[in-house]
Amino acid sequence: GQNIDQPTEMTATEGAIVQINCTYQTSGFNGLFWYQQHAGEAPTFLSYNVLDGLEEKGRFSSFLSRSKGYSYLLLKELQMKDSASYLCAVRALNNAGNMLTFGGGTRLMVKP
Amino acid sequence: EAGVTQSPTHLIKTRGQQATLRCSPISGHTSVYWYQQALGLGLQFLLWYDEGEERNRGNFPPRFSGRQFPNYSSELNVNALELEDSALYLCASSPQGLAGETQYFGPGTRLLVL
């Protein structure tokens, strides 16, 4: 089976930097995704890592260490609209193909 | 390019009834995934269809079923509805499940069971 852990809630200040961590245990690892989900809306794709290292995309960056089973999402220059849940999802290859398993999500509150 | 669409946006049923939820994937995508998101909880994988075949299902009872049509759209059926089935049901699509491309989500159907 798979186990994905991320903090339930985080609070940060507008303009600051926040790091959301995700740890996982899985067999057949084949990539890690981060999604953003505003309340009552569908998740939207943010980033994808399959190799170790940092992927940067504007204000958002995502890091992966496969040996440590660890990833983080870094949000810079926080804006109020960044208040949302951030979902870490691990893709693993099994007999049926690639399956995506989601963590419980981290609810980020950005305060003025 | 149109994204993943789902219908209806909201659905209210009573316990014991059946619900049918529909999903149209992004054009060119052959894989459709269904997830359940109960209030305050994470996404739980329900079903995965690719090329008209069920590829995998999550840890849900058999009263959750579905199918994929030749145009790759999909239906999720929930029989004998229970109160705890109340949730947001999300559909996602990807170009092809085996290669593992990114999944893109639709807006969801919010099901309320009374």
PDB file of C-alpha atoms in Angstrom:
ATOM      1  CA  GLY A   1       0.000   0.000   0.000  1.00  0.00           C
ATOM      2  CA  GLN A   2       0.897   3.653   0.048  1.00  0.00           C
ATOM      3  CA  ASN A   3       1.168   6.167   2.844  1.00  0.00           C
ATOM      4  CA  ILE A   4       1.276   9.920   2.213  1.00  0.00           C
ATOM      5  CA  ASP A   5       1.629  12.460   5.006  1.00  0.00           C
ATOM      6  CA  GLN A   6       1.319  16.215   4.898  1.00  0.00           C
ATOM      7  CA  PRO A   7       0.411  18.776   7.570  1.00  0.00           C
ATOM      8  CA  THR A   8      -3.296  19.408   7.973  1.00  0.00           C
ATOM      9  CA  GLU A   9      -3.121  23.184   8.240  1.00  0.00           C
ATOM     10  CA  MET A  10      -0.621  26.018   7.866  1.00  0.00           C
ATOM     11  CA  THR A  11      -0.863  29.768   8.261  1.00  0.00           C
ATOM     12  CA  ALA A  12       1.383  32.348   6.610  1.00  0.00           C
ATOM     13  CA  THR A  13       1.482  36.081   5.995  1.00  0.00           C
ATOM     14  CA  GLU A  14       0.900  37.828   2.695  1.00  0.00           C
ATOM     15  CA  GLY A  15       4.207  38.452   0.924  1.00  0.00           C
ATOM     16  CA  ALA A  16       6.040  35.747   2.857  1.00  0.00           C
ATOM     17  CA  ILE A  17       7.371  32.331   1.780  1.00  0.00           C
ATOM     18  CA  VAL A  18       5.821  29.053   2.907  1.00  0.00           C
ATOM     19  CA  GLN A  19       7.006  25.466   2.495  1.00  0.00           C
ATOM     20  CA  ILE A  20       4.514  22.608   2.533  1.00  0.00           C
ATOM     21  CA  ASN A  21       6.082  19.214   3.138  1.00  0.00           C
ATOM     22  CA  CYS A  22       4.949  15.815   1.973  1.00  0.00           C
ATOM     23  CA  THR A  23       6.426  12.458   2.925  1.00  0.00           C
ATOM     24  CA  TYR A  24       5.458   9.204   1.299  1.00  0.00           C
ATOM     25  CA  GLN A  25       6.049   5.482   1.375  1.00  0.00           C
ATOM     26  CA  THR A  26       5.290   3.541  -1.751  1.00  0.00           C
ATOM     27  CA  SER A  27       6.504   0.823  -4.071  1.00  0.00           C
ATOM     28  CA  GLY A  28       6.772   1.407  -7.789  1.00  0.00           C
ATOM     29  CA  PHE A  29       7.192   5.179  -7.393  1.00  0.00           C
ATOM     30  CA  ASN A  30       6.652   6.930 -10.695  1.00  0.00           C
ATOM     31  CA  GLY A  31       6.246  10.625  -9.935  1.00  0.00           C
ATOM     32  CA  LEU A  32       4.827  13.119  -7.476  1.00  0.00           C
ATOM     33  CA  PHE A  33       2.235  15.786  -8.191  1.00  0.00           C
ATOM     34  CA  TRP A  34       1.069  18.879  -6.371  1.00  0.00           C
ATOM     35  CA  TYR A  35      -2.440  20.212  -6.883  1.00  0.00           C
ATOM     36  CA  GLN A  36      -4.146  23.335  -5.574  1.00  0.00           C
ATOM     37  CA  GLN A  37      -7.775  23.147  -4.533  1.00  0.00           C
ATOM     38  CA  HIS A  38      -9.840  26.158  -3.548  1.00  0.00           C
ATOM     39  CA  ALA A  39     -12.820  25.468  -1.329  1.00  0.00           C
ATOM     40  CA  GLY A  40     -15.665  23.877  -3.281  1.00  0.00           C
ATOM     41  CA  GLU A  41     -13.670  23.716  -6.499  1.00  0.00           C
ATOM     42  CA  ALA A  42     -11.787  21.059  -8.441  1.00  0.00           C
ATOM     43  CA  PRO A  43      -8.067  20.482  -7.895  1.00  0.00           C
ATOM     44  CA  THR A  44      -5.844  22.231 -10.425  1.00  0.00           C
ATOM     45  CA  PHE A  45      -2.436  20.914 -11.432  1.00  0.00           C
ATOM     46  CA  LEU A  46       0.557  22.832 -10.062  1.00  0.00           C
ATOM     47  CA  SER A  47       3.677  20.756 -10.526  1.00  0.00           C
ATOM     48  CA  TYR A  48       5.176  17.372 -11.260  1.00  0.00           C
ATOM     49  CA  ASN A  49       8.467  15.808 -10.136  1.00  0.00           C
ATOM     50  CA  VAL A  50       9.813  12.432 -11.154  1.00  0.00           C
ATOM     51  CA  LEU A  51      13.563  13.057 -10.751  1.00  0.00           C
ATOM     52  CA  ASP A  52      15.344  14.407  -7.689  1.00  0.00           C
ATOM     53  CA  GLY A  53      15.712  18.144  -7.506  1.00  0.00           C
ATOM     54  CA  LEU A  54      13.837  21.383  -7.732  1.00  0.00           C
ATOM     55  CA  GLU A  55      11.291  22.337 -10.369  1.00  0.00           C
ATOM     56  CA  GLU A  56      10.494  26.038 -10.506  1.00  0.00           C
ATOM     57  CA  LYS A  57       7.396  27.543 -12.045  1.00  0.00           C
ATOM     58  CA  GLY A  58       6.907  31.206 -11.291  1.00  0.00           C
ATOM     59  CA  ARG A  59       6.133  31.770  -7.625  1.00  0.00           C
ATOM     60  CA  PHE A  60       5.765  28.031  -7.048  1.00  0.00           C
ATOM     61  CA  SER A  61       8.586  25.493  -6.781  1.00  0.00           C
ATOM     62  CA  SER A  62       8.502  21.806  -5.971  1.00  0.00           C
ATOM     63  CA  PHE A  63      11.327  19.625  -4.695  1.00  0.00           C
ATOM     64  CA  LEU A  64      11.705  15.858  -4.649  1.00  0.00           C
ATOM     65  CA  SER A  65      14.073  13.461  -2.905  1.00  0.00           C
ATOM     66  CA  ARG A  66      13.232   9.909  -3.904  1.00  0.00           C
ATOM     67  CA  SER A  67      15.698   8.340  -1.495  1.00  0.00           C
ATOM     68  CA  LYS A  68      14.070  10.134   1.430  1.00  0.00           C
ATOM     69  CA  GLY A  69      10.498   9.767   0.187  1.00  0.00           C
ATOM     70  CA  TYR A  70      10.109  13.512   0.586  1.00  0.00           C
ATOM     71  CA  SER A  71       8.790  16.438  -1.367  1.00  0.00           C
ATOM     72  CA  TYR A  72       7.941  20.029  -0.643  1.00  0.00           C
ATOM     73  CA  LEU A  73       6.009  22.772  -2.360  1.00  0.00           C
ATOM     74  CA  LEU A  74       7.453  26.251  -1.934  1.00  0.00           C
ATOM     75  CA  LEU A  75       5.230  29.265  -2.416  1.00  0.00           C
ATOM     76  CA  LYS A  76       6.927  32.658  -2.644  1.00  0.00           C
ATOM     77  CA  GLU A  77       5.489  36.170  -2.409  1.00  0.00           C
ATOM     78  CA  LEU A  78       2.283  34.821  -0.943  1.00  0.00           C
ATOM     79  CA  GLN A  79      -0.948  36.384  -2.070  1.00  0.00           C
ATOM     80  CA  MET A  80      -4.356  36.200  -0.441  1.00  0.00           C
ATOM     81  CA  LYS A  81      -5.617  34.134  -3.369  1.00  0.00           C
ATOM     82  CA  ASP A  82      -3.097  31.422  -2.441  1.00  0.00           C
ATOM     83  CA  SER A  83      -5.353  30.497   0.469  1.00  0.00           C
ATOM     84  CA  ALA A  84      -6.391  26.985  -0.549  1.00  0.00           C
ATOM     85  CA  SER A  85      -5.710  23.329   0.094  1.00  0.00           C
ATOM     86  CA  TYR A  86      -2.558  21.882  -1.426  1.00  0.00           C
ATOM     87  CA  LEU A  87      -2.691  18.206  -2.310  1.00  0.00           C
ATOM     88  CA  CYS A  88       0.353  15.981  -2.615  1.00  0.00           C
ATOM     89  CA  ALA A  89      -0.248  12.965  -4.855  1.00  0.00           C
ATOM     90  CA  VAL A  90       2.071  10.054  -5.546  1.00  0.00           C
ATOM     91  CA  ARG A  91       1.933   8.038  -8.727  1.00  0.00           C
ATOM     92  CA  ALA A  92       2.942   4.402  -8.520  1.00  0.00           C
ATOM     93  CA  LEU A  93       3.108   1.739 -11.158  1.00  0.00           C
ATOM     94  CA  ASN A  94       1.288  -1.478 -10.441  1.00  0.00           C
ATOM     95  CA  ASN A  95      -0.095  -4.287 -12.556  1.00  0.00           C
ATOM     96  CA  ALA A  96      -2.995  -2.134 -13.665  1.00  0.00           C
ATOM     97  CA  GLY A  97      -0.817   0.784 -14.710  1.00  0.00           C
ATOM     98  CA  ASN A  98      -0.131   4.110 -13.108  1.00  0.00           C
ATOM     99  CA  MET A  99      -2.217   4.925 -10.052  1.00  0.00           C
ATOM    100  CA  LEU A 100      -2.394   8.264  -8.268  1.00  0.00           C
ATOM    101  CA  THR A 101      -2.848   8.335  -4.494  1.00  0.00           C
ATOM    102  CA  PHE A 102      -3.602  11.616  -2.751  1.00  0.00           C
ATOM    103  CA  GLY A 103      -2.587  12.810   0.664  1.00  0.00           C
ATOM    104  CA  GLY A 104      -5.169  14.444   2.887  1.00  0.00           C
ATOM    105  CA  GLY A 105      -4.167  17.928   1.761  1.00  0.00           C
ATOM    106  CA  THR A 106      -2.724  20.923   3.591  1.00  0.00           C
ATOM    107  CA  ARG A 107      -5.070  23.848   4.122  1.00  0.00           C
ATOM    108  CA  LEU A 108      -3.082  27.049   3.802  1.00  0.00           C
ATOM    109  CA  MET A 109      -4.453  30.280   5.210  1.00  0.00           C
ATOM    110  CA  VAL A 110      -2.771  33.476   4.065  1.00  0.00           C
ATOM    111  CA  LYS A 111      -3.293  36.418   6.394  1.00  0.00           C
ATOM    112  CA  PRO A 112      -2.783  40.116   5.628  1.00  0.00           C
TER     113      PRO A 112
ATOM    114  CA  GLU B   1      -9.697  23.691 -25.634  1.00  0.00           C
ATOM    115  CA  ALA B   2     -12.530  22.585 -23.356  1.00  0.00           C
ATOM    116  CA  GLY B   3     -11.609  21.029 -20.049  1.00  0.00           C
ATOM    117  CA  VAL B   4     -13.166  18.083 -18.276  1.00  0.00           C
ATOM    118  CA  THR B   5     -16.900  18.581 -17.861  1.00  0.00           C
ATOM    119  CA  GLN B   6     -19.232  16.933 -15.382  1.00  0.00           C
ATOM    120  CA  SER B   7     -22.970  16.864 -14.936  1.00  0.00           C
ATOM    121  CA  PRO B   8     -24.998  17.555 -12.980  1.00  0.00           C
ATOM    122  CA  THR B   9     -23.244  20.105 -10.780  1.00  0.00           C
ATOM    123  CA  HIS B  10     -25.483  19.225  -7.856  1.00  0.00           C
ATOM    124  CA  LEU B  11     -27.622  16.181  -7.149  1.00  0.00           C
ATOM    125  CA  ILE B  12     -29.971  15.541  -4.260  1.00  0.00           C
ATOM    126  CA  LYS B  13     -31.196  12.005  -3.602  1.00  0.00           C
ATOM    127  CA  THR B  14     -32.757  10.097  -0.760  1.00  0.00           C
ATOM    128  CA  ARG B  15     -31.346   7.033   0.908  1.00  0.00           C
ATOM    129  CA  GLY B  16     -31.838   3.880  -1.151  1.00  0.00           C
ATOM    130  CA  GLN B  17     -32.104   5.664  -4.485  1.00  0.00           C
ATOM    131  CA  GLN B  18     -29.647   5.455  -7.358  1.00  0.00           C
ATOM    132  CA  ALA B  19     -27.451   8.274  -8.647  1.00  0.00           C
ATOM    133  CA  THR B  20     -25.873   8.630 -12.077  1.00  0.00           C
ATOM    134  CA  LEU B  21     -23.018  11.061 -12.602  1.00  0.00           C
ATOM    135  CA  ARG B  22     -21.529  11.909 -15.973  1.00  0.00           C
ATOM    136  CA  CYS B  23     -18.111  13.006 -17.160  1.00  0.00           C
ATOM    137  CA  SER B  24     -16.670  14.108 -20.496  1.00  0.00           C
ATOM    138  CA  PRO B  25     -12.879  14.061 -20.710  1.00  0.00           C
ATOM    139  CA  ILE B  26     -10.638  16.533 -22.451  1.00  0.00           C
ATOM    140  CA  SER B  27     -10.618  15.879 -26.186  1.00  0.00           C
ATOM    141  CA  GLY B  28      -7.947  13.294 -27.001  1.00  0.00           C
ATOM    142  CA  HIS B  29      -7.827  11.852 -23.496  1.00  0.00           C
ATOM    143  CA  THR B  30      -8.709   8.175 -23.250  1.00  0.00           C
ATOM    144  CA  SER B  31      -8.379   7.647 -19.484  1.00  0.00           C
ATOM    145  CA  VAL B  32     -11.056   8.709 -17.015  1.00  0.00           C
ATOM    146  CA  TYR B  33     -10.692   8.521 -13.251  1.00  0.00           C
ATOM    147  CA  TRP B  34     -13.371   8.936 -10.577  1.00  0.00           C
ATOM    148  CA  TYR B  35     -12.657  10.147  -7.047  1.00  0.00           C
ATOM    149  CA  GLN B  36     -14.805  10.740  -3.989  1.00  0.00           C
ATOM    150  CA  GLN B  37     -14.067  13.669  -1.702  1.00  0.00           C
ATOM    151  CA  ALA B  38     -16.150  13.687   1.443  1.00  0.00           C
ATOM    152  CA  LEU B  39     -16.333  16.951   3.378  1.00  0.00           C
ATOM    153  CA  GLY B  40     -13.011  17.724   5.010  1.00  0.00           C
ATOM    154  CA  LEU B  41     -11.369  14.563   3.694  1.00  0.00           C
ATOM    155  CA  GLY B  42      -8.864  13.793   0.968  1.00  0.00           C
ATOM    156  CA  LEU B  43      -9.565  12.419  -2.469  1.00  0.00           C
ATOM    157  CA  GLN B  44     -10.344   8.719  -2.438  1.00  0.00           C
ATOM    158  CA  PHE B  45      -9.820   6.835  -5.691  1.00  0.00           C
ATOM    159  CA  LEU B  46     -12.941   5.095  -6.970  1.00  0.00           C
ATOM    160  CA  LEU B  47     -12.509   3.858 -10.541  1.00  0.00           C
ATOM    161  CA  TRP B  48     -10.262   4.134 -13.551  1.00  0.00           C
ATOM    162  CA  TYR B  49     -11.369   3.549 -17.137  1.00  0.00           C
ATOM    163  CA  ASP B  50      -9.172   3.470 -20.188  1.00  0.00           C
ATOM    164  CA  GLU B  51     -10.179   2.617 -23.747  1.00  0.00           C
ATOM    165  CA  GLY B  52     -13.580   1.468 -22.550  1.00  0.00           C
ATOM    166  CA  GLU B  53     -12.245  -0.976 -19.972  1.00  0.00           C
ATOM    167  CA  GLU B  54     -12.207  -0.786 -16.193  1.00  0.00           C
ATOM    168  CA  ARG B  55      -8.489  -0.808 -15.278  1.00  0.00           C
ATOM    169  CA  ASN B  56      -8.679  -0.565 -11.540  1.00  0.00           C
ATOM    170  CA  ARG B  57     -11.034   0.221  -8.696  1.00  0.00           C
ATOM    171  CA  GLY B  58     -10.506   1.573  -5.218  1.00  0.00           C
ATOM    172  CA  ASN B  59     -11.683   0.190  -1.919  1.00  0.00           C
ATOM    173  CA  PHE B  60     -15.397   0.848  -2.441  1.00  0.00           C
ATOM    174  CA  PRO B  61     -18.356  -1.549  -2.361  1.00  0.00           C
ATOM    175  CA  PRO B  62     -19.786  -2.994  -5.606  1.00  0.00           C
ATOM    176  CA  ARG B  63     -22.741  -0.606  -5.520  1.00  0.00           C
ATOM    177  CA  PHE B  64     -20.272   1.920  -6.933  1.00  0.00           C
ATOM    178  CA  SER B  65     -19.916   1.084 -10.598  1.00  0.00           C
ATOM    179  CA  GLY B  66     -19.472   2.778 -13.915  1.00  0.00           C
ATOM    180  CA  ARG B  67     -18.634   2.507 -17.540  1.00  0.00           C
ATOM    181  CA  GLN B  68     -16.822   4.277 -20.318  1.00  0.00           C
ATOM    182  CA  PHE B  69     -18.432   4.879 -23.680  1.00  0.00           C
ATOM    183  CA  PRO B  70     -16.801   4.686 -27.141  1.00  0.00           C
ATOM    184  CA  ASN B  71     -16.390   8.486 -27.148  1.00  0.00           C
ATOM    185  CA  TYR B  72     -14.455   8.101 -23.845  1.00  0.00           C
ATOM    186  CA  SER B  73     -17.088   9.839 -21.746  1.00  0.00           C
ATOM    187  CA  SER B  74     -17.947   8.020 -18.561  1.00  0.00           C
ATOM    188  CA  GLU B  75     -20.748   7.390 -16.089  1.00  0.00           C
ATOM    189  CA  LEU B  76     -20.513   6.674 -12.392  1.00  0.00           C
ATOM    190  CA  ASN B  77     -23.472   4.879 -10.876  1.00  0.00           C
ATOM    191  CA  VAL B  78     -24.094   4.618  -7.174  1.00  0.00           C
ATOM    192  CA  ASN B  79     -26.837   2.215  -6.161  1.00  0.00           C
ATOM    193  CA  ALA B  80     -28.653   1.919  -2.852  1.00  0.00           C
ATOM    194  CA  LEU B  81     -27.459   5.331  -1.732  1.00  0.00           C
ATOM    195  CA  GLU B  82     -26.393   5.763   1.870  1.00  0.00           C
ATOM    196  CA  LEU B  83     -26.076   8.975   3.844  1.00  0.00           C
ATOM    197  CA  GLU B  84     -22.288   8.688   3.903  1.00  0.00           C
ATOM    198  CA  ASP B  85     -22.210   8.757   0.109  1.00  0.00           C
ATOM    199  CA  SER B  86     -22.764  12.511   0.345  1.00  0.00           C
ATOM    200  CA  ALA B  87     -19.599  13.987  -1.138  1.00  0.00           C
ATOM    201  CA  LEU B  88     -18.035  15.811  -4.030  1.00  0.00           C
ATOM    202  CA  TYR B  89     -17.408  13.377  -6.882  1.00  0.00           C
ATOM    203  CA  LEU B  90     -14.557  14.404  -9.097  1.00  0.00           C
ATOM    204  CA  CYS B  91     -13.725  13.106 -12.523  1.00  0.00           C
ATOM    205  CA  ALA B  92     -10.263  13.482 -14.039  1.00  0.00           C
ATOM    206  CA  SER B  93      -8.854  12.612 -17.433  1.00  0.00           C
ATOM    207  CA  SER B  94      -5.406  11.985 -18.836  1.00  0.00           C
ATOM    208  CA  PRO B  95      -4.119  11.221 -22.316  1.00  0.00           C
ATOM    209  CA  GLN B  96      -3.397   7.605 -21.513  1.00  0.00           C
ATOM    210  CA  GLY B  97      -3.286   5.932 -18.125  1.00  0.00           C
ATOM    211  CA  LEU B  98      -0.424   3.529 -18.672  1.00  0.00           C
ATOM    212  CA  ALA B  99       2.064   6.245 -19.583  1.00  0.00           C
ATOM    213  CA  GLY B 100       1.014   8.186 -16.535  1.00  0.00           C
ATOM    214  CA  GLU B 101       0.407  11.675 -17.792  1.00  0.00           C
ATOM    215  CA  THR B 102      -1.007  14.399 -15.566  1.00  0.00           C
ATOM    216  CA  GLN B 103      -4.628  14.061 -14.547  1.00  0.00           C
ATOM    217  CA  TYR B 104      -6.855  17.080 -15.114  1.00  0.00           C
ATOM    218  CA  PHE B 105      -9.963  17.463 -13.018  1.00  0.00           C
ATOM    219  CA  GLY B 106     -13.493  18.506 -13.791  1.00  0.00           C
ATOM    220  CA  PRO B 107     -15.550  20.798 -11.544  1.00  0.00           C
ATOM    221  CA  GLY B 108     -17.214  17.889  -9.764  1.00  0.00           C
ATOM    222  CA  THR B 109     -20.721  16.799  -8.895  1.00  0.00           C
ATOM    223  CA  ARG B 110     -21.848  17.504  -5.381  1.00  0.00           C
ATOM    224  CA  LEU B 111     -24.097  14.668  -4.240  1.00  0.00           C
ATOM    225  CA  LEU B 112     -26.289  15.074  -1.204  1.00  0.00           C
ATOM    226  CA  VAL B 113     -28.094  12.032   0.179  1.00  0.00           C
ATOM    227  CA  LEU B 114     -30.965  12.784   2.548  1.00  0.00           C
TER     228      LEU B 114
END
